[in-house]
Every structure is written in structure tokens, then in C-alpha cells.
Amino acid sequence: MATTSPIKIGLVGLGKIAVDQHIPAIRANPGFELVAGCSPHARPDGITAYNDMAGMLAAHPEIEALAICTPPQVRHRIAKEALASGRHVFLEKPPGATLGEAEALRDFAAQQGKTLLASWHSRFAPAVGATRDWIAQHPLKSVQIVWKENVRQWHPGQAWIFAPGGMGVFDPGINALSILTAVVGDLVVVKKADLHIPVNCDAPIEVQLDMATEGGVPVSAAFDFLQENLQTWSIYAEAQDGGKLALHMGGTTLEIDGKAVMKEAEREYPGLYAHFHALVSAGQSDADFAPLRIVADAFMLGKRIAAPAYVE
């Protein structure tokens, strides 16, 4: 059924990602009306805020959809309550702390007849579509991912990221995996994983992955959460015909055979919300968990390597 009036939406979690990305993207999309948000502590300017989701929904029963922007450890419970209350759900990545949680939410959303979006914002970076098209025309020889950023810059004071279920450096690394699984056109399987875990943490701060597509294309990935100065979010692909592609800055810059062919501003979340609106309007869901499966497999077979204690 087509949606003819703005979808009334609420935010669950009002932290950095909500303030930096969700709120501006929602307000810029005429298909949505941001009604309120909830958080135990955060109170962003201009947002009607409540302590919890129950209080928000009691005050605003008109809310039709909820974007869940909490840490992943509590996302399953909140998302299930949201679906049970009859709301459509937009899940910030990752869609759950475990693959089982994510699959349970997908099944429950289908039972409730509600839209579920497992959002992978990096798939909406401007050069990802062109990367997919190039790979479709150039059978791959190899793929290399280098994804390194500063946890102190992007996750200040967020202890949850190194707690069980917080994923550590896989929190940004899964963005690269979401692009990988969207563009290679084949299943990606983990073969080897080195997980460098600080002695005072429960999730890795550095990871090296050896993977391969089912068709035999080798894929390597290096994730690091201690990169200072210039941040690195790059994917390199070499084709069997010798062609080379480089996707930089998370998918905003594209080079082919050493020449820049695209450099655009970041616009991932506006694209995500346009996609969410289309899904709700069509009564559909988008719940692809391929990136999360790679992370889960890496934890299953990964070698744990003790790293120095992390102190923010």
C-alpha cells in the first residue's frame, strides 16, 4: 500500500550516530516526520525526548516506525518490543549482537506483517553502485580491504564497544564487509582470522582476515581501531584482465586503473531513509545478514592474540 502522508517516526537511542546521521537525514526527507526520541540520558536540542521507549510510545501513539540506534547488546529486546507494538523497525548496524538475534527479528517482523530494515549504511555510499557494476564486467582475481580508524575519535566514552557483543573493531569493519558482500556477486567464506584483543577488553582492537569467495577469489582484510591522523577506509580489487579498482573514504571516492573517476560527498543515511520509506510503502523488508555472518564466523574460528590494555 502506498504511503501518501509522512511516516511518523521515533528514535530509540539519542547518541552520537543519532545526532550526527539519523536526525539530519530524517528531517531532510519529506516522507518522514520525526515525532520524538528516547534515551536514559541524552537530550539533543530540538528533540522531544523521553527516558525510554515505553514512555515515548505512550505519549505518542501516532508513531508508526522506530529507528533503533542503541548499542547492539540491547537491540534485540527493544526491536522485538517495537515490532510487537505494531511499528516498523529500522535497525542501525549491526542488526543484533548475534546472528541468532538478527534471524529471530527477521522472522518476527514477517509474523507481525511489519517492515524490518537491517541497515548497512556503507552500501549507500555514492561509489558502491559503480563498484558493483565494474566487478560485474571484470571477473575478479583478488580483493583487499584496509579499514583503519581511531576509536577514540569515533566512539569516545563508549565502553560498550569493547564489551561482549560490542564487536570491537568489527563495528567499523562490518561496514567494509557490507560493501564487499554487496559488490562481489558471490558468497564470501572466512578461512582464517587473527583477533587482537586487549587484555582488559572482550572484543578485538585489531583483526586480520583471510577469506575467499565460493568461486575461489582470495579476499584479505585488515581492521585497526588505533589509526591516528588520516583515517583509512579502502577496498582494492584486481581483475583477471589486469584492471584495478580502488574504493576510498568509505565509498565516496573511486579510482579505476589509477585514475579518479568519482569523488562525491557522503550521503549514506539520506539514501538509507529513502530505502526505508520505499520498503514501508511497499510492505516489504530488507534483512540481509551476510556481513554479520562473516563476523560471527571470524569469532568462531579466530585465533585470540593478547594485545596491550586499552585505555581511552
CSV table of N, CA, C and O in Angstrom, one decimal, residues 139-191:
chain,number,residue,atom,x,y,z
A,139,PRO,N,35.7,-10.0,-14.1
A,139,PRO,CA,35.9,-11.1,-13.2
A,139,PRO,C,37.1,-10.9,-12.3
A,139,PRO,O,38.2,-10.5,-12.8
A,140,LEU,N,36.9,-11.1,-11.0
A,140,LEU,CA,38.0,-10.8,-10.0
A,140,LEU,C,39.1,-11.8,-9.9
A,140,LEU,O,38.9,-13.0,-10.1
A,141,LYS,N,40.3,-11.2,-9.6
A,141,LYS,CA,41.5,-12.0,-9.3
A,141,LYS,C,41.7,-12.0,-7.8
A,141,LYS,O,42.1,-13.0,-7.2
A,142,SER,N,41.5,-10.8,-7.1
A,142,SER,CA,41.7,-10.7,-5.7
A,142,SER,C,41.0,-9.4,-5.2
A,142,SER,O,40.7,-8.5,-6.0
A,143,VAL,N,40.8,-9.4,-3.9
A,143,VAL,CA,40.2,-8.2,-3.2
A,143,VAL,C,41.0,-8.0,-1.9
A,143,VAL,O,41.3,-9.0,-1.2
A,144,GLN,N,41.3,-6.8,-1.6
A,144,GLN,CA,42.0,-6.4,-0.3
A,144,GLN,C,41.2,-5.3,0.3
A,144,GLN,O,40.9,-4.3,-0.3
A,145,ILE,N,41.0,-5.4,1.6
A,145,ILE,CA,40.3,-4.4,2.4
A,145,ILE,C,41.3,-3.9,3.4
A,145,ILE,O,42.0,-4.6,4.1
A,146,VAL,N,41.4,-2.5,3.5
A,146,VAL,CA,42.2,-1.9,4.6
A,146,VAL,C,41.3,-0.8,5.2
A,146,VAL,O,40.9,0.2,4.6
A,147,TRP,N,40.8,-1.1,6.5
A,147,TRP,CA,39.8,-0.3,7.1
A,147,TRP,C,40.3,0.0,8.5
A,147,TRP,O,40.3,-0.8,9.4
A,148,LYS,N,40.9,1.2,8.7
A,148,LYS,CA,41.6,1.6,9.9
A,148,LYS,C,41.1,3.0,10.4
A,148,LYS,O,41.2,3.9,9.6
A,149,GLU,N,40.7,3.1,11.6
A,149,GLU,CA,40.2,4.3,12.1
A,149,GLU,C,40.5,4.4,13.6
A,149,GLU,O,41.0,3.5,14.3
A,150,ASN,N,40.3,5.6,14.2
A,150,ASN,CA,40.6,5.9,15.6
A,150,ASN,C,39.4,5.8,16.5
A,150,ASN,O,38.5,6.6,16.4
A,151,VAL,N,39.4,4.7,17.3
A,151,VAL,CA,38.2,4.5,18.2
A,151,VAL,C,38.0,5.7,19.1
A,151,VAL,O,36.9,6.0,19.5
A,152,ARG,N,39.1,6.3,19.5
A,152,ARG,CA,39.0,7.5,20.5
A,152,ARG,C,38.3,8.7,19.8
A,152,ARG,O,37.6,9.5,20.5
A,153,GLN,N,38.4,8.8,18.5
A,153,GLN,CA,37.7,9.9,17.8
A,153,GLN,C,36.2,9.5,17.5
A,153,GLN,O,35.3,10.4,17.7
A,154,TRP,N,35.9,8.3,17.1
A,154,TRP,CA,34.6,8.0,16.6
A,154,TRP,C,33.7,7.4,17.7
A,154,TRP,O,32.5,7.4,17.6
A,155,HIS,N,34.3,6.9,18.8
A,155,HIS,CA,33.5,6.2,19.9
A,155,HIS,C,34.0,6.7,21.2
A,155,HIS,O,34.3,5.9,22.1
A,156,PRO,N,34.0,8.0,21.5
A,156,PRO,CA,34.5,8.5,22.8
A,156,PRO,C,33.6,8.1,23.9
A,156,PRO,O,32.4,8.3,23.8
A,157,GLY,N,34.2,7.5,25.0
A,157,GLY,CA,33.4,7.2,26.1
A,157,GLY,C,32.4,6.0,25.9
A,157,GLY,O,31.6,5.8,26.8
A,158,GLN,N,32.5,5.3,24.8
A,158,GLN,CA,31.6,4.2,24.6
A,158,GLN,C,32.2,2.9,24.9
A,158,GLN,O,32.6,2.1,24.1
A,159,ALA,N,32.1,2.6,26.2
A,159,ALA,CA,32.7,1.3,26.7
A,159,ALA,C,32.1,0.1,26.2
A,159,ALA,O,32.7,-1.0,26.1
A,160,TRP,N,30.8,0.2,25.7
A,160,TRP,CA,30.1,-1.0,25.2
A,160,TRP,C,30.8,-1.6,24.0
A,160,TRP,O,30.6,-2.8,23.8
A,161,ILE,N,31.6,-0.8,23.3
A,161,ILE,CA,32.1,-1.3,22.0
A,161,ILE,C,33.2,-2.4,22.3
A,161,ILE,O,33.4,-3.3,21.4
A,162,PHE,N,33.8,-2.4,23.4
A,162,PHE,CA,34.8,-3.5,23.8
A,162,PHE,C,34.2,-4.5,24.8
A,162,PHE,O,34.9,-5.4,25.2
A,163,ALA,N,32.9,-4.4,25.1
A,163,ALA,CA,32.3,-5.4,25.9
A,163,ALA,C,31.8,-6.6,25.1
A,163,ALA,O,31.7,-6.5,23.9
A,164,PRO,N,31.4,-7.7,25.7
A,164,PRO,CA,30.9,-8.8,25.0
A,164,PRO,C,29.7,-8.4,24.1
A,164,PRO,O,28.8,-7.7,24.6
A,165,GLY,N,29.7,-8.7,22.9
A,165,GLY,CA,28.6,-8.3,22.0
A,165,GLY,C,28.8,-6.9,21.3
A,165,GLY,O,28.1,-6.5,20.4
A,166,GLY,N,29.9,-6.2,21.8
A,166,GLY,CA,30.1,-4.9,21.2
A,166,GLY,C,30.9,-4.9,19.9
A,166,GLY,O,31.0,-3.9,19.2
A,167,MET,N,31.5,-6.0,19.6
A,167,MET,CA,32.2,-6.3,18.3
A,167,MET,C,33.6,-5.6,18.2
A,167,MET,O,34.3,-5.9,17.3
A,168,GLY,N,33.9,-4.6,19.0
A,168,GLY,CA,35.2,-4.0,18.9
A,168,GLY,C,35.5,-3.4,17.5
A,168,GLY,O,34.6,-2.7,16.9
A,169,VAL,N,36.6,-3.7,16.9
A,169,VAL,CA,36.9,-3.1,15.6
A,169,VAL,C,36.0,-3.6,14.5
A,169,VAL,O,36.0,-3.0,13.4
A,170,PHE,N,35.3,-4.7,14.7
A,170,PHE,CA,34.3,-5.1,13.7
A,170,PHE,C,33.2,-4.2,13.6
A,170,PHE,O,32.4,-4.2,12.6
A,171,ASP,N,33.0,-3.3,14.6
A,171,ASP,CA,31.9,-2.3,14.4
A,171,ASP,C,32.1,-1.4,13.2
A,171,ASP,O,31.2,-1.3,12.4
A,172,PRO,N,33.3,-0.8,13.0
A,172,PRO,CA,33.6,-0.2,11.7
A,172,PRO,C,33.9,-1.2,10.6
A,172,PRO,O,33.5,-1.0,9.4
A,173,GLY,N,34.6,-2.3,10.9
A,173,GLY,CA,35.0,-3.3,9.9
A,173,GLY,C,33.8,-3.9,9.2
A,173,GLY,O,33.9,-4.2,8.0
A,174,ILE,N,32.7,-4.0,9.9
A,174,ILE,CA,31.5,-4.6,9.2
A,174,ILE,C,31.0,-3.7,8.1
A,174,ILE,O,30.3,-4.2,7.2
A,175,ASN,N,31.3,-2.4,8.2
A,175,ASN,CA,30.9,-1.5,7.1
A,175,ASN,C,31.6,-2.0,5.8
A,175,ASN,O,31.0,-2.0,4.7
A,176,ALA,N,32.9,-2.3,5.9
A,176,ALA,CA,33.6,-2.8,4.7
A,176,ALA,C,33.0,-4.1,4.2
A,176,ALA,O,32.9,-4.4,3.0
A,177,LEU,N,32.7,-5.0,5.2
A,177,LEU,CA,32.1,-6.3,4.8
A,177,LEU,C,30.8,-6.1,4.2
A,177,LEU,O,30.4,-6.9,3.3
A,178,SER,N,30.0,-5.1,4.6
A,178,SER,CA,28.7,-4.8,3.9
A,178,SER,C,28.9,-4.4,2.5
A,178,SER,O,28.1,-4.8,1.6
A,179,ILE,N,29.9,-3.6,2.2
A,179,ILE,CA,30.2,-3.3,0.8
A,179,ILE,C,30.7,-4.5,0.0
A,179,ILE,O,30.2,-4.8,-1.1
A,180,LEU,N,31.6,-5.3,0.6
A,180,LEU,CA,32.1,-6.5,0.0
A,180,LEU,C,31.0,-7.4,-0.4
A,180,LEU,O,31.0,-7.9,-1.6
A,181,THR,N,30.1,-7.7,0.5
A,181,THR,CA,29.1,-8.7,0.2
A,181,THR,C,28.0,-8.2,-0.8
A,181,THR,O,27.3,-8.9,-1.4
A,182,ALA,N,28.0,-6.8,-0.9
A,182,ALA,CA,27.1,-6.3,-1.9
A,182,ALA,C,27.6,-6.2,-3.3
A,182,ALA,O,26.8,-6.1,-4.3
A,183,VAL,N,29.0,-6.2,-3.5
A,183,VAL,CA,29.5,-6.0,-4.8
A,183,VAL,C,30.2,-7.2,-5.5
A,183,VAL,O,30.3,-7.2,-6.7
A,184,VAL,N,30.6,-8.2,-4.7
A,184,VAL,CA,31.4,-9.3,-5.3
A,184,VAL,C,30.5,-10.3,-6.1
A,184,VAL,O,31.0,-11.1,-6.9
A,185,GLY,N,29.2,-10.4,-5.8
A,185,GLY,CA,28.3,-11.3,-6.5
A,185,GLY,C,28.5,-12.7,-6.2
A,185,GLY,O,28.1,-13.6,-7.0
A,186,ASP,N,29.1,-13.1,-5.0
A,186,ASP,CA,29.3,-14.5,-4.7
A,186,ASP,C,29.4,-14.5,-3.1
A,186,ASP,O,29.8,-13.5,-2.5
A,187,LEU,N,29.2,-15.7,-2.6
A,187,LEU,CA,29.3,-15.9,-1.2
A,187,LEU,C,30.7,-15.8,-0.7
A,187,LEU,O,31.6,-16.3,-1.4
A,188,VAL,N,31.0,-15.1,0.4
A,188,VAL,CA,32.3,-14.9,1.0
A,188,VAL,C,32.4,-15.8,2.2
A,188,VAL,O,31.6,-15.7,3.1
A,189,VAL,N,33.5,-16.6,2.3
A,189,VAL,CA,33.7,-17.5,3.4
A,189,VAL,C,35.0,-17.2,4.1
A,189,VAL,O,36.1,-16.9,3.5
A,190,VAL,N,35.0,-17.1,5.4
A,190,VAL,CA,36.2,-16.9,6.2
A,190,VAL,C,37.0,-18.1,6.3
A,190,VAL,O,36.5,-19.2,6.6
A,191,LYS,N,38.3,-18.0,6.1
A,191,LYS,CA,39.3,-19.1,6.1
A,191,LYS,C,40.2,-19.0,7.4
A,191,LYS,O,40.6,-20.0,7.9
